[in-house]
mmCIF file of N, CA, C and O in Angstrom:
data_model
loop_
_atom_site.group_PDB
_atom_site.id
_atom_site.type_symbol
_atom_site.label_atom_id
_atom_site.label_comp_id
_atom_site.label_asym_id
_atom_site.label_seq_id
_atom_site.Cartn_x
_atom_site.Cartn_y
_atom_site.Cartn_z
ATOM 1 N N LEU A 1 9.807 -5.147 24.564
ATOM 2 C CA LEU A 1 9.614 -6.047 24.019
ATOM 3 C C LEU A 1 7.746 -6.058 24.111
ATOM 4 O O LEU A 1 7.452 -6.710 22.807
ATOM 5 N N SER A 2 7.554 -5.894 25.108
ATOM 6 C CA SER A 2 5.618 -5.900 25.285
ATOM 7 C C SER A 2 4.785 -4.604 24.233
ATOM 8 O O SER A 2 4.186 -5.368 23.874
ATOM 9 N N ALA A 3 5.589 -3.801 24.327
ATOM 10 C CA ALA A 3 5.201 -2.745 23.754
ATOM 11 C C ALA A 3 5.016 -3.720 21.976
ATOM 12 O O ALA A 3 4.035 -3.164 21.133
ATOM 13 N N ALA A 4 6.163 -3.913 21.945
ATOM 14 C CA ALA A 4 6.533 -5.379 20.237
ATOM 15 C C ALA A 4 5.448 -5.251 20.304
ATOM 16 O O ALA A 4 4.406 -5.782 18.965
ATOM 17 N N ARG A 5 4.960 -6.143 21.520
ATOM 18 C CA ARG A 5 4.516 -7.898 20.887
ATOM 19 C C ARG A 5 2.902 -7.056 21.152
ATOM 20 O O ARG A 5 1.537 -7.512 20.428
ATOM 21 N N SER A 6 2.507 -6.311 21.830
ATOM 22 C CA SER A 6 1.225 -5.115 21.156
ATOM 23 C C SER A 6 0.732 -4.833 20.290
ATOM 24 O O SER A 6 -0.264 -4.937 19.129
ATOM 25 N N HIS A 7 1.732 -4.030 19.866
ATOM 26 C CA HIS A 7 1.944 -3.213 18.511
ATOM 27 C C HIS A 7 1.584 -4.122 16.752
ATOM 28 O O HIS A 7 0.565 -4.431 16.650
ATOM 29 N N ASP A 8 2.261 -5.768 17.283
ATOM 30 C CA ASP A 8 2.024 -6.859 16.033
ATOM 31 C C ASP A 8 1.228 -7.704 16.088
ATOM 32 O O ASP A 8 -0.009 -8.196 15.387
ATOM 33 N N PHE A 9 0.253 -7.489 18.150
ATOM 34 C CA PHE A 9 -1.339 -8.408 17.894
ATOM 35 C C PHE A 9 -1.885 -7.111 16.902
ATOM 36 O O PHE A 9 -2.929 -6.984 16.950
ATOM 37 N N GLY A 10 -1.598 -6.240 17.544
ATOM 38 C CA GLY A 10 -2.361 -5.118 16.641
ATOM 39 C C GLY A 10 -2.566 -5.034 15.571
ATOM 40 O O GLY A 10 -3.693 -4.942 14.150
ATOM 41 N N ARG A 11 -1.767 -4.963 14.428
ATOM 42 C CA ARG A 11 -1.207 -5.372 13.113
ATOM 43 C C ARG A 11 -2.318 -6.360 12.520
ATOM 44 O O ARG A 11 -2.587 -6.196 11.954
ATOM 45 N N LEU A 12 -1.917 -7.725 13.476
ATOM 46 C CA LEU A 12 -2.614 -8.773 12.804
ATOM 47 C C LEU A 12 -3.695 -8.719 12.779
ATOM 48 O O LEU A 12 -5.009 -9.411 12.098
ATOM 49 N N THR A 13 -4.843 -7.482 13.873
ATOM 50 C CA THR A 13 -5.603 -8.110 14.125
ATOM 51 C C THR A 13 -6.718 -6.905 12.748
ATOM 52 O O THR A 13 -7.696 -7.179 12.239
ATOM 53 N N GLN A 14 -5.977 -6.143 12.180
ATOM 54 C CA GLN A 14 -6.019 -5.391 11.371
ATOM 55 C C GLN A 14 -5.707 -5.951 9.877
ATOM 56 O O GLN A 14 -6.853 -5.792 9.199
ATOM 57 N N LEU A 15 -5.215 -6.800 10.024
ATOM 58 C CA LEU A 15 -4.662 -7.281 8.804
ATOM 59 C C LEU A 15 -5.911 -8.785 9.020
ATOM 60 O O LEU A 15 -6.299 -8.679 7.575
ATOM 61 N N GLN A 16 -6.541 -9.209 9.613
ATOM 62 C CA GLN A 16 -7.657 -10.193 9.638
ATOM 63 C C GLN A 16 -9.094 -9.511 9.693
ATOM 64 O O GLN A 16 -9.291 -10.133 8.385
ATOM 65 N N SER A 17 -9.241 -8.617 9.687
ATOM 66 C CA SER A 17 -10.170 -7.537 9.241
ATOM 67 C C SER A 17 -9.686 -7.288 7.645
ATOM 68 O O SER A 17 -10.992 -7.506 7.385
ATOM 69 N N ALA A 18 -8.665 -6.737 7.280
ATOM 70 C CA ALA A 18 -8.912 -6.479 5.278
ATOM 71 C C ALA A 18 -9.208 -7.959 4.925
ATOM 72 O O ALA A 18 -9.302 -7.918 4.502
ATOM 73 N N LEU A 19 -8.085 -9.230 5.823
ATOM 74 C CA LEU A 19 -8.578 -10.782 4.905
ATOM 75 C C LEU A 19 -9.689 -10.929 5.045
ATOM 76 O O LEU A 19 -10.270 -10.927 3.730
ATOM 77 N N LYS A 20 -10.677 -10.752 6.046
ATOM 78 C CA LYS A 20 -11.932 -11.175 6.057
ATOM 79 C C LYS A 20 -12.451 -10.512 4.508
ATOM 80 O O LYS A 20 -13.959 -11.156 3.927
ATOM 81 N N GLN A 21 -12.548 -9.250 4.289
ATOM 82 C CA GLN A 21 -12.930 -8.592 3.973
ATOM 83 C C GLN A 21 -12.452 -8.762 1.924
ATOM 84 O O GLN A 21 -13.480 -9.273 1.235
ATOM 85 N N CYS A 22 -11.851 -9.254 1.993
ATOM 86 C CA CYS A 22 -10.765 -9.952 0.661
ATOM 87 C C CYS A 22 -11.360 -11.004 0.212
ATOM 88 O O CYS A 22 -12.182 -11.405 -0.966
ATOM 89 N N VAL A 23 -11.779 -11.432 1.401
ATOM 90 C CA VAL A 23 -12.322 -13.265 1.288
ATOM 91 C C VAL A 23 -13.305 -13.465 0.902
ATOM 92 O O VAL A 23 -14.128 -13.579 -0.118
ATOM 93 N N THR A 24 -14.484 -12.549 0.949
ATOM 94 C CA THR A 24 -15.972 -12.013 0.937
ATOM 95 C C THR A 24 -15.853 -11.447 -0.114
ATOM 96 O O THR A 24 -17.034 -11.953 -1.027
ATOM 97 N N HIS A 25 -15.115 -10.944 -0.570
ATOM 98 C CA HIS A 25 -15.154 -10.246 -2.231
ATOM 99 C C HIS A 25 -14.488 -11.208 -3.432
ATOM 100 O O HIS A 25 -15.047 -12.017 -4.027
ATOM 101 N N LEU A 26 -13.958 -12.290 -3.017
ATOM 102 C CA LEU A 26 -13.153 -13.779 -3.846
ATOM 103 C C LEU A 26 -14.447 -14.577 -3.793
ATOM 104 O O LEU A 26 -14.787 -15.027 -4.445
ATOM 105 N N GLN A 27 -15.174 -14.795 -2.600
ATOM 106 C CA GLN A 27 -16.147 -15.618 -2.674
ATOM 107 C C GLN A 27 -17.162 -14.789 -3.235
ATOM 108 O O GLN A 27 -17.789 -15.749 -4.161
ATOM 109 N N TYR A 28 -17.143 -14.063 -3.623
ATOM 110 C CA TYR A 28 -18.868 -12.993 -4.245
ATOM 111 C C TYR A 28 -17.945 -13.962 -5.602
ATOM 112 O O TYR A 28 -18.881 -14.689 -6.233
ATOM 113 N N PHE A 29 -16.948 -13.772 -5.898
ATOM 114 C CA PHE A 29 -16.092 -13.999 -7.711
ATOM 115 C C PHE A 29 -16.953 -15.138 -7.536
ATOM 116 O O PHE A 29 -16.603 -15.644 -8.615
ATOM 117 N N ALA A 30 -16.140 -16.401 -6.551
ATOM 118 C CA ALA A 30 -16.416 -17.437 -7.369
ATOM 119 C C ALA A 30 -17.451 -18.049 -7.286
ATOM 120 O O ALA A 30 -17.564 -19.080 -8.034
ATOM 121 N N LEU A 31 -18.395 -17.589 -6.615
ATOM 122 C CA LEU A 31 -19.553 -18.275 -6.537
ATOM 123 C C LEU A 31 -20.831 -17.263 -7.847
ATOM 124 O O LEU A 31 -21.420 -17.517 -7.981
ATOM 125 N N ARG A 32 -20.309 -17.061 -8.844
ATOM 126 C CA ARG A 32 -20.251 -15.771 -9.959
ATOM 127 C C ARG A 32 -21.427 -14.903 -9.452
ATOM 128 O O ARG A 32 -22.411 -14.442 -9.955
ATOM 129 N N ASP A 33 -21.165 -14.362 -8.509
ATOM 130 C CA ASP A 33 -22.448 -13.702 -7.638
ATOM 131 C C ASP A 33 -22.083 -12.028 -7.699
ATOM 132 O O ASP A 33 -21.577 -11.737 -6.926
ATOM 133 N N PHE A 34 -21.897 -11.487 -9.165
ATOM 134 C CA PHE A 34 -21.346 -10.357 -9.938
ATOM 135 C C PHE A 34 -22.310 -9.394 -8.906
ATOM 136 O O PHE A 34 -21.185 -7.919 -8.785
ATOM 137 N N ALA A 35 -23.485 -9.494 -8.482
ATOM 138 C CA ALA A 35 -23.917 -8.254 -7.977
ATOM 139 C C ALA A 35 -23.783 -8.093 -6.912
ATOM 140 O O ALA A 35 -23.653 -6.806 -6.411
ATOM 141 N N GLY A 36 -23.507 -9.358 -5.635
ATOM 142 C CA GLY A 36 -23.535 -9.147 -4.821
ATOM 143 C C GLY A 36 -21.529 -8.501 -4.606
ATOM 144 O O GLY A 36 -21.194 -7.407 -3.375
ATOM 145 N N LEU A 37 -20.643 -8.824 -5.966
ATOM 146 C CA LEU A 37 -19.337 -8.332 -5.535
ATOM 147 C C LEU A 37 -19.457 -6.328 -5.825
ATOM 148 O O LEU A 37 -18.851 -6.016 -5.295
ATOM 149 N N GLU A 38 -20.323 -6.436 -6.523
ATOM 150 C CA GLU A 38 -20.852 -5.606 -7.564
ATOM 151 C C GLU A 38 -20.844 -3.952 -5.979
ATOM 152 O O GLU A 38 -20.468 -2.861 -5.708
ATOM 153 N N LYS A 39 -21.768 -4.777 -4.960
ATOM 154 C CA LYS A 39 -22.543 -4.381 -4.474
ATOM 155 C C LYS A 39 -21.462 -3.999 -3.205
ATOM 156 O O LYS A 39 -21.472 -2.684 -2.347
ATOM 157 N N ALA A 40 -20.879 -5.269 -2.748
ATOM 158 C CA ALA A 40 -19.608 -4.914 -1.848
ATOM 159 C C ALA A 40 -18.903 -4.393 -1.954
ATOM 160 O O ALA A 40 -18.003 -3.597 -1.294
ATOM 161 N N CYS A 41 -18.534 -4.181 -3.318
ATOM 162 C CA CYS A 41 -16.800 -3.107 -3.849
ATOM 163 C C CYS A 41 -17.594 -2.663 -4.582
ATOM 164 O O CYS A 41 -17.487 -2.419 -6.264
ATOM 165 N N PRO A 42 -17.779 -1.124 -4.452
ATOM 166 C CA PRO A 42 -18.574 -0.754 -6.225
ATOM 167 C C PRO A 42 -17.391 -0.340 -7.046
ATOM 168 O O PRO A 42 -17.602 -0.096 -8.055
ATOM 169 N N GLU A 43 -16.333 0.066 -6.366
ATOM 170 C CA GLU A 43 -15.224 0.326 -8.001
ATOM 171 C C GLU A 43 -14.951 -0.914 -9.046
ATOM 172 O O GLU A 43 -14.310 -0.648 -9.483
ATOM 173 N N LEU A 44 -15.654 -1.744 -8.245
ATOM 174 C CA LEU A 44 -15.456 -2.935 -9.105
ATOM 175 C C LEU A 44 -16.312 -3.065 -10.189
ATOM 176 O O LEU A 44 -16.497 -4.235 -10.683
ATOM 177 N N ALA A 45 -17.311 -2.344 -9.995
ATOM 178 C CA ALA A 45 -18.693 -2.376 -11.336
ATOM 179 C C ALA A 45 -18.476 -2.351 -13.075
ATOM 180 O O ALA A 45 -18.752 -3.663 -13.250
ATOM 181 N N PRO A 46 -17.136 -2.132 -13.164
ATOM 182 C CA PRO A 46 -17.012 -2.042 -14.786
ATOM 183 C C PRO A 46 -16.694 -3.358 -15.109
ATOM 184 O O PRO A 46 -16.899 -3.980 -16.057
ATOM 185 N N ALA A 47 -15.281 -4.173 -14.069
ATOM 186 C CA ALA A 47 -15.000 -5.411 -14.510
ATOM 187 C C ALA A 47 -16.784 -6.974 -14.070
ATOM 188 O O ALA A 47 -16.479 -7.441 -15.038
ATOM 189 N N CYS A 48 -17.481 -6.463 -12.887
ATOM 190 C CA CYS A 48 -18.226 -7.169 -12.502
ATOM 191 C C CYS A 48 -19.601 -6.667 -13.401
ATOM 192 O O CYS A 48 -20.295 -8.014 -14.299
ATOM 193 N N ALA A 49 -19.706 -5.931 -14.121
ATOM 194 C CA ALA A 49 -20.583 -6.061 -15.561
ATOM 195 C C ALA A 49 -20.102 -6.427 -16.959
ATOM 196 O O ALA A 49 -20.647 -7.547 -17.521
ATOM 197 N N GLU A 50 -18.351 -6.261 -17.058
ATOM 198 C CA GLU A 50 -17.758 -7.123 -17.969
ATOM 199 C C GLU A 50 -18.154 -9.031 -17.551
ATOM 200 O O GLU A 50 -18.249 -9.586 -18.524
ATOM 201 N N LEU A 51 -17.477 -9.029 -16.837
ATOM 202 C CA LEU A 51 -17.792 -10.816 -15.798
ATOM 203 C C LEU A 51 -18.982 -11.662 -16.234
ATOM 204 O O LEU A 51 -19.453 -12.417 -16.315
ATOM 205 N N ALA A 52 -20.254 -11.027 -15.575
ATOM 206 C CA ALA A 52 -21.347 -11.109 -15.544
ATOM 207 C C ALA A 52 -21.529 -11.801 -16.829
ATOM 208 O O ALA A 52 -22.227 -12.434 -17.198
ATOM 209 N N GLY A 53 -21.086 -11.172 -17.815
ATOM 210 C CA GLY A 53 -21.459 -11.452 -19.451
ATOM 211 C C GLY A 53 -20.396 -12.331 -20.295
ATOM 212 O O GLY A 53 -21.200 -12.899 -21.662
ATOM 213 N N ARG A 54 -19.630 -12.860 -19.544
ATOM 214 C CA ARG A 54 -19.047 -13.769 -19.908
ATOM 215 C C ARG A 54 -18.908 -14.937 -19.856
ATOM 216 O O ARG A 54 -19.654 -14.987 -18.031
ATOM 217 N N GLU A 55 -18.844 -16.204 -20.481
ATOM 218 C CA GLU A 55 -18.782 -17.264 -19.643
ATOM 219 C C GLU A 55 -17.592 -17.792 -18.849
ATOM 220 O O GLU A 55 -16.451 -17.594 -19.398
ATOM 221 N N MET A 56 -17.938 -18.135 -17.429
ATOM 222 C CA MET A 56 -17.067 -18.322 -16.935
ATOM 223 C C MET A 56 -15.935 -19.882 -16.787
ATOM 224 O O MET A 56 -17.281 -20.917 -16.574
ATOM 225 N N ALA A 57 -15.577 -20.201 -16.413
ATOM 226 C CA ALA A 57 -15.240 -21.918 -16.529
ATOM 227 C C ALA A 57 -15.746 -22.603 -14.618
ATOM 228 O O ALA A 57 -15.719 -21.744 -14.114
ATOM 229 N N GLU A 58 -16.622 -23.682 -15.038
ATOM 230 C CA GLU A 58 -17.543 -24.325 -13.942
ATOM 231 C C GLU A 58 -16.142 -24.347 -13.312
ATOM 232 O O GLU A 58 -16.844 -24.464 -11.870
ATOM 233 N N SER A 59 -15.062 -24.592 -13.334
ATOM 234 C CA SER A 59 -14.030 -24.955 -12.029
ATOM 235 C C SER A 59 -13.646 -24.192 -10.903
ATOM 236 O O SER A 59 -13.552 -24.301 -9.834
ATOM 237 N N ILE A 60 -14.145 -22.388 -11.323
ATOM 238 C CA ILE A 60 -14.260 -21.820 -10.730
ATOM 239 C C ILE A 60 -15.123 -21.800 -8.827
ATOM 240 O O ILE A 60 -15.131 -21.712 -7.901
ATOM 241 N N LYS A 61 -16.108 -22.226 -9.513
ATOM 242 C CA LYS A 61 -17.690 -22.747 -8.817
ATOM 243 C C LYS A 61 -17.344 -23.117 -7.597
ATOM 244 O O LYS A 61 -17.586 -23.384 -6.296
ATOM 245 N N ALA A 62 -16.060 -24.218 -7.697
ATOM 246 C CA ALA A 62 -15.783 -25.303 -6.848
ATOM 247 C C ALA A 62 -14.603 -24.699 -5.925
ATOM 248 O O ALA A 62 -15.117 -24.862 -4.673
ATOM 249 N N PHE A 63 -14.631 -23.425 -5.767
ATOM 250 C CA PHE A 63 -14.147 -23.070 -4.608
ATOM 251 C C PHE A 63 -15.008 -21.920 -4.040
ATOM 252 O O PHE A 63 -14.444 -21.599 -2.660
ATOM 253 N N GLY A 64 -15.906 -21.812 -4.465
ATOM 254 C CA GLY A 64 -16.934 -21.810 -3.504
ATOM 255 C C GLY A 64 -17.234 -21.737 -1.688
ATOM 256 O O GLY A 64 -17.266 -21.486 -0.838
ATOM 257 N N PRO A 65 -17.286 -23.330 -1.564
ATOM 258 C CA PRO A 65 -17.783 -23.595 -0.615
ATOM 259 C C PRO A 65 -16.250 -23.564 0.395
ATOM 260 O O PRO A 65 -16.907 -23.534 1.673
ATOM 261 N N ARG A 66 -15.285 -23.452 -0.175
ATOM 262 C CA ARG A 66 -13.952 -23.310 0.469
ATOM 263 C C ARG A 66 -13.989 -22.633 1.328
ATOM 264 O O ARG A 66 -13.401 -21.975 2.390
ATOM 265 N N LEU A 67 -14.233 -20.968 0.148
ATOM 266 C CA LEU A 67 -14.082 -19.244 0.718
ATOM 267 C C LEU A 67 -15.424 -19.714 1.493
ATOM 268 O O LEU A 67 -14.957 -19.039 2.511
ATOM 269 N N GLU A 68 -16.527 -20.153 1.291
ATOM 270 C CA GLU A 68 -17.395 -19.750 2.765
ATOM 271 C C GLU A 68 -16.966 -20.630 3.757
ATOM 272 O O GLU A 68 -17.170 -19.319 4.874
ATOM 273 N N THR A 69 -16.237 -21.613 4.366
ATOM 274 C CA THR A 69 -15.724 -21.962 5.129
ATOM 275 C C THR A 69 -14.748 -21.338 5.875
ATOM 276 O O THR A 69 -14.383 -20.632 7.037
ATOM 277 N N PHE A 70 -13.644 -20.517 4.793
ATOM 278 C CA PHE A 70 -12.784 -19.803 5.127
ATOM 279 C C PHE A 70 -13.795 -18.707 5.919
ATOM 280 O O PHE A 70 -13.176 -18.145 6.881
ATOM 281 N N VAL A 71 -14.121 -17.661 4.949
ATOM 282 C CA VAL A 71 -14.783 -16.238 5.993
ATOM 283 C C VAL A 71 -15.755 -17.180 7.231
ATOM 284 O O VAL A 71 -15.514 -15.981 7.848
ATOM 285 N N ARG A 72 -16.395 -18.079 7.062
ATOM 286 C CA ARG A 72 -16.757 -18.968 8.654
ATOM 287 C C ARG A 72 -15.585 -18.505 9.845
ATOM 288 O O ARG A 72 -16.267 -18.187 10.667
ATOM 289 N N ARG A 73 -14.772 -19.425 9.261
ATOM 290 C CA ARG A 73 -13.618 -19.831 10.673
ATOM 291 C C ARG A 73 -12.864 -18.840 11.069
ATOM 292 O O ARG A 73 -12.593 -18.029 11.862
ATOM 293 N N ILE A 74 -12.812 -17.042 9.917
ATOM 294 C CA ILE A 74 -12.336 -15.811 10.275
ATOM 295 C C ILE A 74 -13.114 -15.201 10.574
ATOM 296 O O ILE A 74 -13.248 -14.176 11.781
ATOM 297 N N GLU A 75 -14.663 -15.106 10.774
ATOM 298 C CA GLU A 75 -16.069 -14.969 11.078
ATOM 299 C C GLU A 75 -15.849 -15.224 13.016
ATOM 300 O O GLU A 75 -15.729 -14.132 13.853
ATOM 301 N N GLU A 76 -15.293 -16.668 12.942
ATOM 302 C CA GLU A 76 -15.813 -17.050 14.261
ATOM 303 C C GLU A 76 -14.057 -16.652 14.825
ATOM 304 O O GLU A 76 -14.286 -17.059 16.019
ATOM 305 N N LYS A 77 -13.366 -16.091 14.364
ATOM 306 C CA LYS A 77 -12.448 -15.149 14.895
ATOM 307 C C LYS A 77 -11.121 -16.971 15.336
ATOM 308 O O LYS A 77 -10.590 -16.379 16.321
ATOM 309 N N GLU A 78 -11.455 -18.040 14.785
ATOM 310 C CA GLU A 78 -10.861 -19.089 15.128
ATOM 311 C C GLU A 78 -9.395 -18.946 13.857
ATOM 312 O O GLU A 78 -8.657 -18.461 13.655
ATOM 313 N N LYS A 79 -8.208 -19.924 15.219
ATOM 314 C CA LYS A 79 -7.133 -19.390 14.925
ATOM 315 C C LYS A 79 -7.237 -20.189 13.659
ATOM 316 O O LYS A 79 -6.990 -21.325 13.458
ATOM 317 N N LEU A 80 -5.901 -19.906 12.623
ATOM 318 C CA LEU A 80 -5.995 -20.029 11.275
ATOM 319 C C LEU A 80 -4.065 -20.126 11.462
ATOM 320 O O LEU A 80 -3.927 -19.749 11.723
ATOM 321 N N ARG A 81 -3.959 -21.202 10.270
ATOM 322 C CA ARG A 81 -2.517 -21.374 10.241
ATOM 323 C C ARG A 81 -2.133 -20.987 9.020
ATOM 324 O O ARG A 81 -2.541 -21.100 7.644
ATOM 325 N N VAL A 82 -1.693 -19.826 8.809
ATOM 326 C CA VAL A 82 -0.655 -20.136 7.377
ATOM 327 C C VAL A 82 0.541 -20.277 7.249
ATOM 328 O O VAL A 82 1.388 -20.295 7.915
ATOM 329 N N VAL A 83 0.614 -21.302 6.029
ATOM 330 C CA VAL A 83 1.902 -21.581 6.008
ATOM 331 C C VAL A 83 3.089 -21.407 4.516
ATOM 332 O O VAL A 83 1.913 -21.194 3.347
ATOM 333 N N PHE A 84 3.714 -20.952 4.408
ATOM 334 C CA PHE A 84 4.528 -20.583 3.192
ATOM 335 C C PHE A 84 5.874 -21.194 3.227
ATOM 336 O O PHE A 84 6.745 -21.663 3.754
ATOM 337 N N ILE A 85 6.052 -21.754 1.700
ATOM 338 C CA ILE A 85 6.679 -23.359 1.636
ATOM 339 C C ILE A 85 7.348 -22.732 0.289
ATOM 340 O O ILE A 85 6.810 -21.840 -0.883
ATOM 341 N N GLY A 86 8.662 -22.869 0.161
ATOM 342 C CA GLY A 86 10.017 -22.173 -1.044
ATOM 343 C C GLY A 86 10.752 -22.998 -0.743
ATOM 344 O O GLY A 86 10.945 -23.480 0.752
ATOM 345 N N PRO A 87 11.725 -22.478 -1.668
ATOM 346 C CA PRO A 87 13.050 -22.748 -1.500
ATOM 347 C C PRO A 87 14.025 -21.793 -1.037
ATOM 348 O O PRO A 87 12.932 -20.647 -0.385
ATOM 349 N N VAL A 88 15.085 -22.211 0.048
ATOM 350 C CA VAL A 88 15.879 -21.854 0.832
ATOM 351 C C VAL A 88 16.248 -19.889 -0.311
ATOM 352 O O VAL A 88 16.092 -19.976 -1.377
ATOM 353 N N LYS A 89 15.910 -19.321 0.329
ATOM 354 C CA LYS A 89 16.314 -18.024 -0.310
ATOM 355 C C LYS A 89 15.458 -17.559 -1.534
ATOM 356 O O LYS A 89 15.569 -16.528 -2.244
ATOM 357 N N ALA A 90 14.186 -18.294 -1.062
ATOM 358 C CA ALA A 90 12.783 -17.699 -2.497
ATOM 359 C C ALA A 90 12.108 -16.210 -1.701
ATOM 360 O O ALA A 90 11.369 -15.946 -3.021
ATOM 361 N N GLY A 91 12.512 -16.237 -0.544
ATOM 362 C CA GLY A 91 11.616 -14.385 -0.368
ATOM 363 C C GLY A 91 10.380 -14.933 0.864
ATOM 364 O O GLY A 91 10.173 -14.043 1.000
ATOM 365 N N LYS A 92 10.518 -16.412 1.515
ATOM 366 C CA LYS A 92 9.441 -15.977 2.201
ATOM 367 C C LYS A 92 9.551 -15.299 3.349
ATOM 368 O O LYS A 92 8.689 -14.565 3.800
ATOM 369 N N SER A 93 10.952 -14.843 4.058
ATOM 370 C CA SER A 93 10.046 -14.045 4.681
ATOM 371 C C SER A 93 10.303 -12.826 4.765
ATOM 372 O O SER A 93 9.539 -12.420 5.629
ATOM 373 N N THR A 94 10.935 -12.329 3.727
ATOM 374 C CA THR A 94 10.610 -11.272 3.434
ATOM 375 C C THR A 94 8.881 -11.117 3.219
ATOM 376 O O THR A 94 8.886 -10.025 3.461
ATOM 377 N N LEU A 95 8.982 -11.612 2.564
ATOM 378 C CA LEU A 95 6.244 -11.908 2.672
ATOM 379 C C LEU A 95 5.796 -11.942 3.605
ATOM 380 O O LEU A 95 5.325 -10.522 3.602
ATOM 381 N N ILE A 96 6.924 -12.368 4.701
ATOM 382 C CA ILE A 96 6.426 -12.136 5.784
ATOM 383 C C ILE A 96 6.355 -11.022 6.636
ATOM 384 O O ILE A 96 5.557 -10.370 7.076
ATOM 385 N N ASN A 97 7.638 -10.469 6.807
ATOM 386 C CA ASN A 97 7.576 -9.095 6.937
ATOM 387 C C ASN A 97 6.958 -8.077 6.428
ATOM 388 O O ASN A 97 6.462 -7.529 7.244
ATOM 389 N N ILE A 98 6.402 -8.006 4.979
ATOM 390 C CA ILE A 98 6.314 -6.878 4.164
ATOM 391 C C ILE A 98 4.627 -6.913 4.268
ATOM 392 O O ILE A 98 3.495 -6.110 5.087
ATOM 393 N N LEU A 99 4.372 -8.518 4.898
ATOM 394 C CA LEU A 99 2.761 -8.218 5.429
ATOM 395 C C LEU A 99 2.422 -7.913 6.802
ATOM 396 O O LEU A 99 1.681 -7.358 7.310
ATOM 397 N N LEU A 100 3.394 -7.707 8.140
ATOM 398 C CA LEU A 100 3.250 -7.560 9.132
ATOM 399 C C LEU A 100 3.321 -6.231 9.200
ATOM 400 O O LEU A 100 2.926 -5.834 9.886
ATOM 401 N N THR A 101 4.415 -5.546 7.907
ATOM 402 C CA THR A 101 4.672 -3.916 8.420
ATOM 403 C C THR A 101 3.406 -3.120 7.009
ATOM 404 O O THR A 101 4.013 -2.288 7.150
ATOM 405 N N ALA A 102 3.007 -3.697 6.273
ATOM 406 C CA ALA A 102 2.108 -3.298 5.352
ATOM 407 C C ALA A 102 0.838 -2.162 5.485
ATOM 408 O O ALA A 102 0.557 -2.579 6.626
ATOM 409 N N HIS A 103 0.970 -1.227 5.247
ATOM 410 C CA HIS A 103 -0.385 0.123 5.867
ATOM 411 C C HIS A 103 -1.500 -1.076 5.156
ATOM 412 O O HIS A 103 -1.403 -1.689 4.395
ATOM 413 N N LEU A 104 -2.686 -1.003 5.775
ATOM 414 C CA LEU A 104 -4.203 -1.748 5.182
ATOM 415 C C LEU A 104 -4.238 -0.890 3.743
ATOM 416 O O LEU A 104 -4.711 -1.807 3.172
ATOM 417 N N GLU A 105 -4.374 0.039 3.772
ATOM 418 C CA GLU A 105 -3.943 0.989 2.544
ATOM 419 C C GLU A 105 -3.961 -0.047 1.144
ATOM 420 O O GLU A 105 -4.710 0.010 -0.417
ATOM 421 N N THR A 106 -2.645 -0.077 1.466
ATOM 422 C CA THR A 106 -1.926 -0.745 0.697
ATOM 423 C C THR A 106 -2.582 -2.727 0.538
ATOM 424 O O THR A 106 -2.517 -3.661 -1.021
ATOM 425 N N CYS A 107 -3.167 -3.240 1.282
ATOM 426 C CA CYS A 107 -3.522 -4.636 0.974
ATOM 427 C C CYS A 107 -4.810 -4.426 0.706
ATOM 428 O O CYS A 107 -5.675 -5.399 0.363
ATOM 429 N N GLU A 108 -5.880 -3.458 1.003
ATOM 430 C CA GLU A 108 -7.044 -3.570 0.381
ATOM 431 C C GLU A 108 -7.549 -2.718 -0.873
ATOM 432 O O GLU A 108 -6.118 -2.514 -2.087
#
């Protein structure tokens, strides 16, 4: 049981790191900082160039402060609570199991 918990803790640490990177990319997107997003994630350069030339809904900018708070909480290694809500047999447990066993390459 101890080895399994140690393995799960290691996976959670890896997922936290991947989540931090993904949230940072989302933050760039929400703030419409496509140059920053392109620098952080070069493989998105074509999409960034296209998005920079378009008018995006102003409501997207409202997510910027929330994402900044989220990034700060992850950087400070604050304990985050994640809630999975849905009807019975909707796949909540399956999703949790996939998140805990997925390879990081598939999450990034």
